[in-house]
Amino acid sequence: MRIVLLGAPGAGKGTQCKRIVERYNLLHLSSGDILRKERAEGSELGKQAQGYMDQGALVPDELIVEMMAKAIDDAPDSGYVLDGFPRTVNQAAELDKALKAKDQSIDAVVNLVIDDGVITRRLTGRRSCPQCGAVYHIENMPPKVDNKCDKDGAELVHRSDDTVEVVQNRLKTYHDQTKPVIGYYQKTSSVFDVDADKAVDQVSNLIFDKLDSLAKA
Ligand SMILES: [Zn+2]
């Protein structure tokens, strides 16, 4: 199975990806991880990417797709999951070209659907402990003592990327750039919309139902 998992920031992509990978024995491919690995290894692609980053520029789509295409070659026959990639229609089109050269295509796109308001509450309610890294949520998982870590009593902090303004900006970028990717795939692959405003296990089961039917087909 060759799967793309999409969804807004905070929709739970990372968690669901891990579960999909375990159930179907797939390779988990995240563009962020692959970019970090190529740079750390100082590969030719990594050096090129570093050059753009040193200038404060975005790494071009072609380069990102080349890295992903290279990583895909290490996938087992059972397949892979692309985590939050492609992010733009241009990346999706470049990826299709690279896959075509390998005689492959994307079988299914899982789209985690969740309301912006729910995501904003999820992300802006997070508080973390600067000492041990424990994460709390003011509504869903509050600490026993207001704003203090249960484990070490440290004062909890609100990370700067969890503020309302930053979250809303990330959502806007997602709607502008990534939502059209779903329209792109609707023309060529099976796109499964999954309601992600549920408990983690329920969301996993919804995803498994769709992918099981695909695996059987
Ligand atoms: Zn702590």
mmCIF file of C-alpha atoms and ligand atoms in Angstrom:
data_model
loop_
_atom_site.group_PDB
_atom_site.id
_atom_site.type_symbol
_atom_site.label_atom_id
_atom_site.label_comp_id
_atom_site.label_asym_id
_atom_site.label_seq_id
_atom_site.Cartn_x
_atom_site.Cartn_y
_atom_site.Cartn_z
ATOM 1 C CA MET A 1 0.000 0.000 0.000
ATOM 2 C CA ARG A 2 1.249 3.463 -0.877
ATOM 3 C CA ILE A 3 -0.520 6.001 1.267
ATOM 4 C CA VAL A 4 -0.507 9.746 1.779
ATOM 5 C CA LEU A 5 -1.747 10.953 5.172
ATOM 6 C CA LEU A 6 -2.934 14.558 5.200
ATOM 7 C CA GLY A 7 -4.569 16.784 7.791
ATOM 8 C CA ALA A 8 -4.231 20.169 9.430
ATOM 9 C CA PRO A 9 -1.581 20.767 12.087
ATOM 10 C CA GLY A 10 -2.917 19.303 15.332
ATOM 11 C CA ALA A 11 -5.177 16.772 13.577
ATOM 12 C CA GLY A 12 -3.094 13.884 14.959
ATOM 13 C CA LYS A 13 -1.124 12.848 11.848
ATOM 14 C CA GLY A 14 1.967 11.682 13.755
ATOM 15 C CA THR A 15 0.070 9.366 16.097
ATOM 16 C CA GLN A 16 -2.107 7.854 13.366
ATOM 17 C CA CYS A 17 0.889 7.404 11.072
ATOM 18 C CA LYS A 18 2.653 5.275 13.696
ATOM 19 C CA ARG A 19 -0.413 3.077 14.030
ATOM 20 C CA ILE A 20 -0.902 2.638 10.266
ATOM 21 C CA VAL A 21 2.764 1.762 9.844
ATOM 22 C CA GLU A 22 2.571 -0.914 12.572
ATOM 23 C CA ARG A 23 -0.645 -2.486 11.351
ATOM 24 C CA TYR A 24 0.339 -2.804 7.692
ATOM 25 C CA ASN A 25 4.124 -3.081 8.126
ATOM 26 C CA LEU A 26 4.840 0.031 6.058
ATOM 27 C CA LEU A 27 7.740 2.478 6.007
ATOM 28 C CA HIS A 28 6.976 5.850 7.646
ATOM 29 C CA LEU A 29 8.298 8.714 5.521
ATOM 30 C CA SER A 30 8.142 12.240 6.875
ATOM 31 C CA SER A 31 9.719 14.973 4.734
ATOM 32 C CA GLY A 32 10.973 16.781 7.863
ATOM 33 C CA ASP A 33 12.768 13.664 9.152
ATOM 34 C CA ILE A 34 14.225 12.873 5.738
ATOM 35 C CA LEU A 35 15.485 16.414 5.267
ATOM 36 C CA ARG A 36 17.145 16.301 8.722
ATOM 37 C CA LYS A 37 18.732 12.929 7.941
ATOM 38 C CA GLU A 38 20.130 14.014 4.557
ATOM 39 C CA ARG A 39 21.618 17.149 6.122
ATOM 40 C CA ALA A 40 23.066 15.226 9.076
ATOM 41 C CA GLU A 41 24.663 12.695 6.715
ATOM 42 C CA GLY A 42 26.015 15.498 4.537
ATOM 43 C CA SER A 43 24.730 13.784 1.379
ATOM 44 C CA GLU A 44 24.762 15.633 -1.934
ATOM 45 C CA LEU A 45 21.016 16.394 -1.629
ATOM 46 C CA GLY A 46 21.480 17.346 2.014
ATOM 47 C CA LYS A 47 24.225 19.820 1.132
ATOM 48 C CA GLN A 48 22.069 21.405 -1.561
ATOM 49 C CA ALA A 49 19.181 21.775 0.892
ATOM 50 C CA GLN A 50 21.507 23.234 3.519
ATOM 51 C CA GLY A 51 22.640 25.834 0.978
ATOM 52 C CA TYR A 52 19.086 27.107 0.566
ATOM 53 C CA MET A 53 18.461 27.059 4.293
ATOM 54 C CA ASP A 54 21.667 28.970 5.020
ATOM 55 C CA GLN A 55 20.338 31.742 2.802
ATOM 56 C CA GLY A 56 17.048 31.679 4.692
ATOM 57 C CA ALA A 57 15.290 30.342 1.577
ATOM 58 C CA LEU A 58 12.768 27.513 1.345
ATOM 59 C CA VAL A 59 14.080 24.207 0.059
ATOM 60 C CA PRO A 60 12.612 23.944 -3.483
ATOM 61 C CA ASP A 61 9.876 21.358 -4.140
ATOM 62 C CA GLU A 62 12.008 19.521 -6.722
ATOM 63 C CA LEU A 63 14.736 18.909 -4.139
ATOM 64 C CA ILE A 64 12.307 17.757 -1.433
ATOM 65 C CA VAL A 65 10.620 15.403 -3.894
ATOM 66 C CA GLU A 66 13.999 14.015 -4.989
ATOM 67 C CA MET A 67 14.808 13.210 -1.355
ATOM 68 C CA MET A 68 11.429 11.559 -0.840
ATOM 69 C CA ALA A 69 11.794 9.543 -4.055
ATOM 70 C CA LYS A 70 15.192 8.317 -2.859
ATOM 71 C CA ALA A 71 13.768 7.350 0.551
ATOM 72 C CA ILE A 72 10.873 5.510 -1.117
ATOM 73 C CA ASP A 73 13.402 3.134 -2.690
ATOM 74 C CA ASP A 74 14.134 1.788 0.811
ATOM 75 C CA ALA A 75 10.478 0.891 1.449
ATOM 76 C CA PRO A 76 9.530 -2.775 1.824
ATOM 77 C CA ASP A 77 7.261 -4.395 -0.798
ATOM 78 C CA SER A 78 4.341 -3.837 1.596
ATOM 79 C CA GLY A 79 4.663 -0.098 0.930
ATOM 80 C CA TYR A 80 4.908 3.225 2.750
ATOM 81 C CA VAL A 81 3.028 6.138 4.299
ATOM 82 C CA LEU A 82 3.918 9.700 3.407
ATOM 83 C CA ASP A 83 3.351 11.792 6.527
ATOM 84 C CA GLY A 84 2.071 15.309 5.811
ATOM 85 C CA PHE A 85 3.610 15.238 2.340
ATOM 86 C CA PRO A 86 3.032 16.481 -0.383
ATOM 87 C CA ARG A 87 2.192 19.884 1.061
ATOM 88 C CA THR A 88 1.423 21.644 -2.209
ATOM 89 C CA VAL A 89 -0.111 20.729 -5.572
ATOM 90 C CA ASN A 90 3.264 21.328 -7.190
ATOM 91 C CA GLN A 91 4.912 18.826 -4.823
ATOM 92 C CA ALA A 92 2.130 16.335 -5.561
ATOM 93 C CA ALA A 93 2.651 16.694 -9.312
ATOM 94 C CA GLU A 94 6.447 16.357 -8.961
ATOM 95 C CA LEU A 95 5.967 13.315 -6.755
ATOM 96 C CA ASP A 96 3.691 11.700 -9.349
ATOM 97 C CA LYS A 97 6.384 12.171 -12.002
ATOM 98 C CA ALA A 98 9.014 10.596 -9.754
ATOM 99 C CA LEU A 99 6.696 7.674 -8.908
ATOM 100 C CA LYS A 100 5.800 7.113 -12.536
ATOM 101 C CA ALA A 101 9.479 6.591 -13.282
ATOM 102 C CA LYS A 102 9.400 3.780 -10.687
ATOM 103 C CA ASP A 103 6.147 2.378 -12.115
ATOM 104 C CA GLN A 104 4.319 3.339 -8.911
ATOM 105 C CA SER A 105 1.385 5.499 -7.914
ATOM 106 C CA ILE A 106 -0.350 6.538 -4.688
ATOM 107 C CA ASP A 107 -3.097 4.044 -3.781
ATOM 108 C CA ALA A 108 -4.947 6.046 -1.166
ATOM 109 C CA VAL A 109 -5.022 9.408 0.533
ATOM 110 C CA VAL A 110 -6.262 9.521 4.122
ATOM 111 C CA ASN A 111 -7.509 12.984 4.970
ATOM 112 C CA LEU A 112 -7.957 13.743 8.680
ATOM 113 C CA VAL A 113 -10.875 16.178 8.823
ATOM 114 C CA ILE A 114 -11.248 18.406 11.838
ATOM 115 C CA ASP A 115 -12.775 21.769 12.566
ATOM 116 C CA ASP A 116 -10.414 24.770 12.844
ATOM 117 C CA GLY A 117 -12.020 25.736 16.151
ATOM 118 C CA VAL A 118 -11.317 22.306 17.626
ATOM 119 C CA ILE A 119 -7.690 22.425 16.472
ATOM 120 C CA THR A 120 -7.233 25.908 17.870
ATOM 121 C CA ARG A 121 -8.543 24.749 21.267
ATOM 122 C CA ARG A 122 -6.397 21.605 21.159
ATOM 123 C CA LEU A 123 -3.186 23.421 20.358
ATOM 124 C CA THR A 124 -3.609 26.664 22.296
ATOM 125 C CA GLY A 125 -4.615 24.753 25.460
ATOM 126 C CA ARG A 126 -1.319 22.867 25.582
ATOM 127 C CA ARG A 127 1.078 23.616 28.417
ATOM 128 C CA SER A 128 4.438 21.946 28.812
ATOM 129 C CA CYS A 129 6.965 21.480 31.586
ATOM 130 C CA PRO A 130 10.300 23.148 30.819
ATOM 131 C CA GLN A 131 12.060 20.690 33.163
ATOM 132 C CA CYS A 132 10.835 17.230 32.166
ATOM 133 C CA GLY A 133 8.973 17.902 28.904
ATOM 134 C CA ALA A 134 5.611 16.568 30.148
ATOM 135 C CA VAL A 135 2.677 17.961 28.143
ATOM 136 C CA TYR A 136 -0.680 18.956 29.671
ATOM 137 C CA HIS A 137 -3.873 20.476 28.354
ATOM 138 C CA ILE A 138 -5.837 23.049 30.318
ATOM 139 C CA GLU A 139 -9.173 21.359 29.467
ATOM 140 C CA ASN A 140 -8.443 17.753 28.484
ATOM 141 C CA MET A 141 -5.495 16.892 30.721
ATOM 142 C CA PRO A 142 -4.999 19.549 33.386
ATOM 143 C CA PRO A 143 -2.227 19.208 35.996
ATOM 144 C CA LYS A 144 -3.336 18.416 39.570
ATOM 145 C CA VAL A 145 -2.158 21.831 40.806
ATOM 146 C CA ASP A 146 -2.958 24.771 38.576
ATOM 147 C CA ASN A 147 -0.111 25.431 36.115
ATOM 148 C CA LYS A 148 2.391 23.217 37.969
ATOM 149 C CA CYS A 149 3.962 19.995 36.659
ATOM 150 C CA ASP A 150 2.621 16.877 38.437
ATOM 151 C CA LYS A 151 6.065 15.251 38.391
ATOM 152 C CA ASP A 152 8.399 18.015 39.540
ATOM 153 C CA GLY A 153 6.241 21.015 40.420
ATOM 154 C CA ALA A 154 7.894 23.253 37.793
ATOM 155 C CA GLU A 155 5.850 26.177 36.433
ATOM 156 C CA LEU A 156 4.281 25.121 33.104
ATOM 157 C CA VAL A 157 4.894 27.173 29.984
ATOM 158 C CA HIS A 158 2.810 28.036 26.922
ATOM 159 C CA ARG A 159 5.030 27.432 23.895
ATOM 160 C CA SER A 160 5.279 30.345 21.487
ATOM 161 C CA ASP A 161 4.132 28.167 18.559
ATOM 162 C CA ASP A 162 0.931 27.271 20.423
ATOM 163 C CA THR A 163 -0.464 30.819 20.632
ATOM 164 C CA VAL A 164 -3.763 31.609 18.910
ATOM 165 C CA GLU A 165 -2.087 33.839 16.342
ATOM 166 C CA VAL A 166 0.553 31.293 15.320
ATOM 167 C CA VAL A 167 -1.963 28.436 15.192
ATOM 168 C CA GLN A 168 -4.326 30.477 13.021
ATOM 169 C CA ASN A 169 -1.479 31.331 10.656
ATOM 170 C CA ARG A 170 -0.552 27.660 10.322
ATOM 171 C CA LEU A 171 -4.187 26.785 9.624
ATOM 172 C CA LYS A 172 -4.398 29.473 6.966
ATOM 173 C CA THR A 173 -1.278 28.135 5.245
ATOM 174 C CA TYR A 174 -2.775 24.663 5.416
ATOM 175 C CA HIS A 175 -6.063 25.760 3.840
ATOM 176 C CA ASP A 176 -4.325 27.788 1.130
ATOM 177 C CA GLN A 177 -1.684 25.229 0.145
ATOM 178 C CA THR A 178 -2.544 21.742 1.292
ATOM 179 C CA LYS A 179 -6.291 21.567 0.812
ATOM 180 C CA PRO A 180 -5.925 21.843 -2.992
ATOM 181 C CA VAL A 181 -3.698 18.737 -2.762
ATOM 182 C CA ILE A 182 -6.803 16.770 -1.782
ATOM 183 C CA GLY A 183 -8.600 17.989 -4.903
ATOM 184 C CA TYR A 184 -5.569 16.974 -6.932
ATOM 185 C CA TYR A 185 -5.666 13.405 -5.622
ATOM 186 C CA GLN A 186 -9.428 13.087 -6.036
ATOM 187 C CA LYS A 187 -8.749 12.849 -9.770
ATOM 188 C CA THR A 188 -6.335 9.914 -9.540
ATOM 189 C CA SER A 189 -6.534 8.051 -6.204
ATOM 190 C CA SER A 190 -8.994 6.959 -3.520
ATOM 191 C CA VAL A 191 -9.387 9.800 -1.022
ATOM 192 C CA PHE A 192 -10.781 8.821 2.383
ATOM 193 C CA ASP A 193 -12.083 11.600 4.608
ATOM 194 C CA VAL A 194 -11.850 10.546 8.246
ATOM 195 C CA ASP A 195 -13.472 12.448 11.116
ATOM 196 C CA ALA A 196 -10.502 13.207 13.390
ATOM 197 C CA ASP A 197 -12.527 14.926 16.111
ATOM 198 C CA LYS A 198 -12.830 11.670 18.072
ATOM 199 C CA ALA A 199 -10.769 9.652 20.532
ATOM 200 C CA VAL A 200 -7.443 8.488 19.090
ATOM 201 C CA ASP A 201 -8.501 4.804 19.020
ATOM 202 C CA GLN A 202 -11.766 5.598 17.273
ATOM 203 C CA VAL A 203 -9.934 7.590 14.610
ATOM 204 C CA SER A 204 -7.499 4.685 14.088
ATOM 205 C CA ASN A 205 -10.392 2.258 13.654
ATOM 206 C CA LEU A 206 -12.037 4.494 11.065
ATOM 207 C CA ILE A 207 -8.762 4.620 9.136
ATOM 208 C CA PHE A 208 -8.216 0.846 9.408
ATOM 209 C CA ASP A 209 -11.730 0.151 8.094
ATOM 210 C CA LYS A 210 -10.987 2.146 4.950
ATOM 211 C CA LEU A 211 -7.501 0.727 4.426
ATOM 212 C CA ASP A 212 -8.591 -2.859 5.122
ATOM 213 C CA SER A 213 -11.180 -2.595 2.357
ATOM 214 C CA LEU A 214 -8.491 -1.241 0.055
ATOM 215 C CA ALA A 215 -6.073 -4.058 0.961
ATOM 216 C CA LYS A 216 -8.778 -6.633 0.175
ATOM 217 C CA ALA A 217 -9.803 -5.061 -3.124
HETATM 218 ZN ZN ZN B 1 7.886 18.384 34.808
#
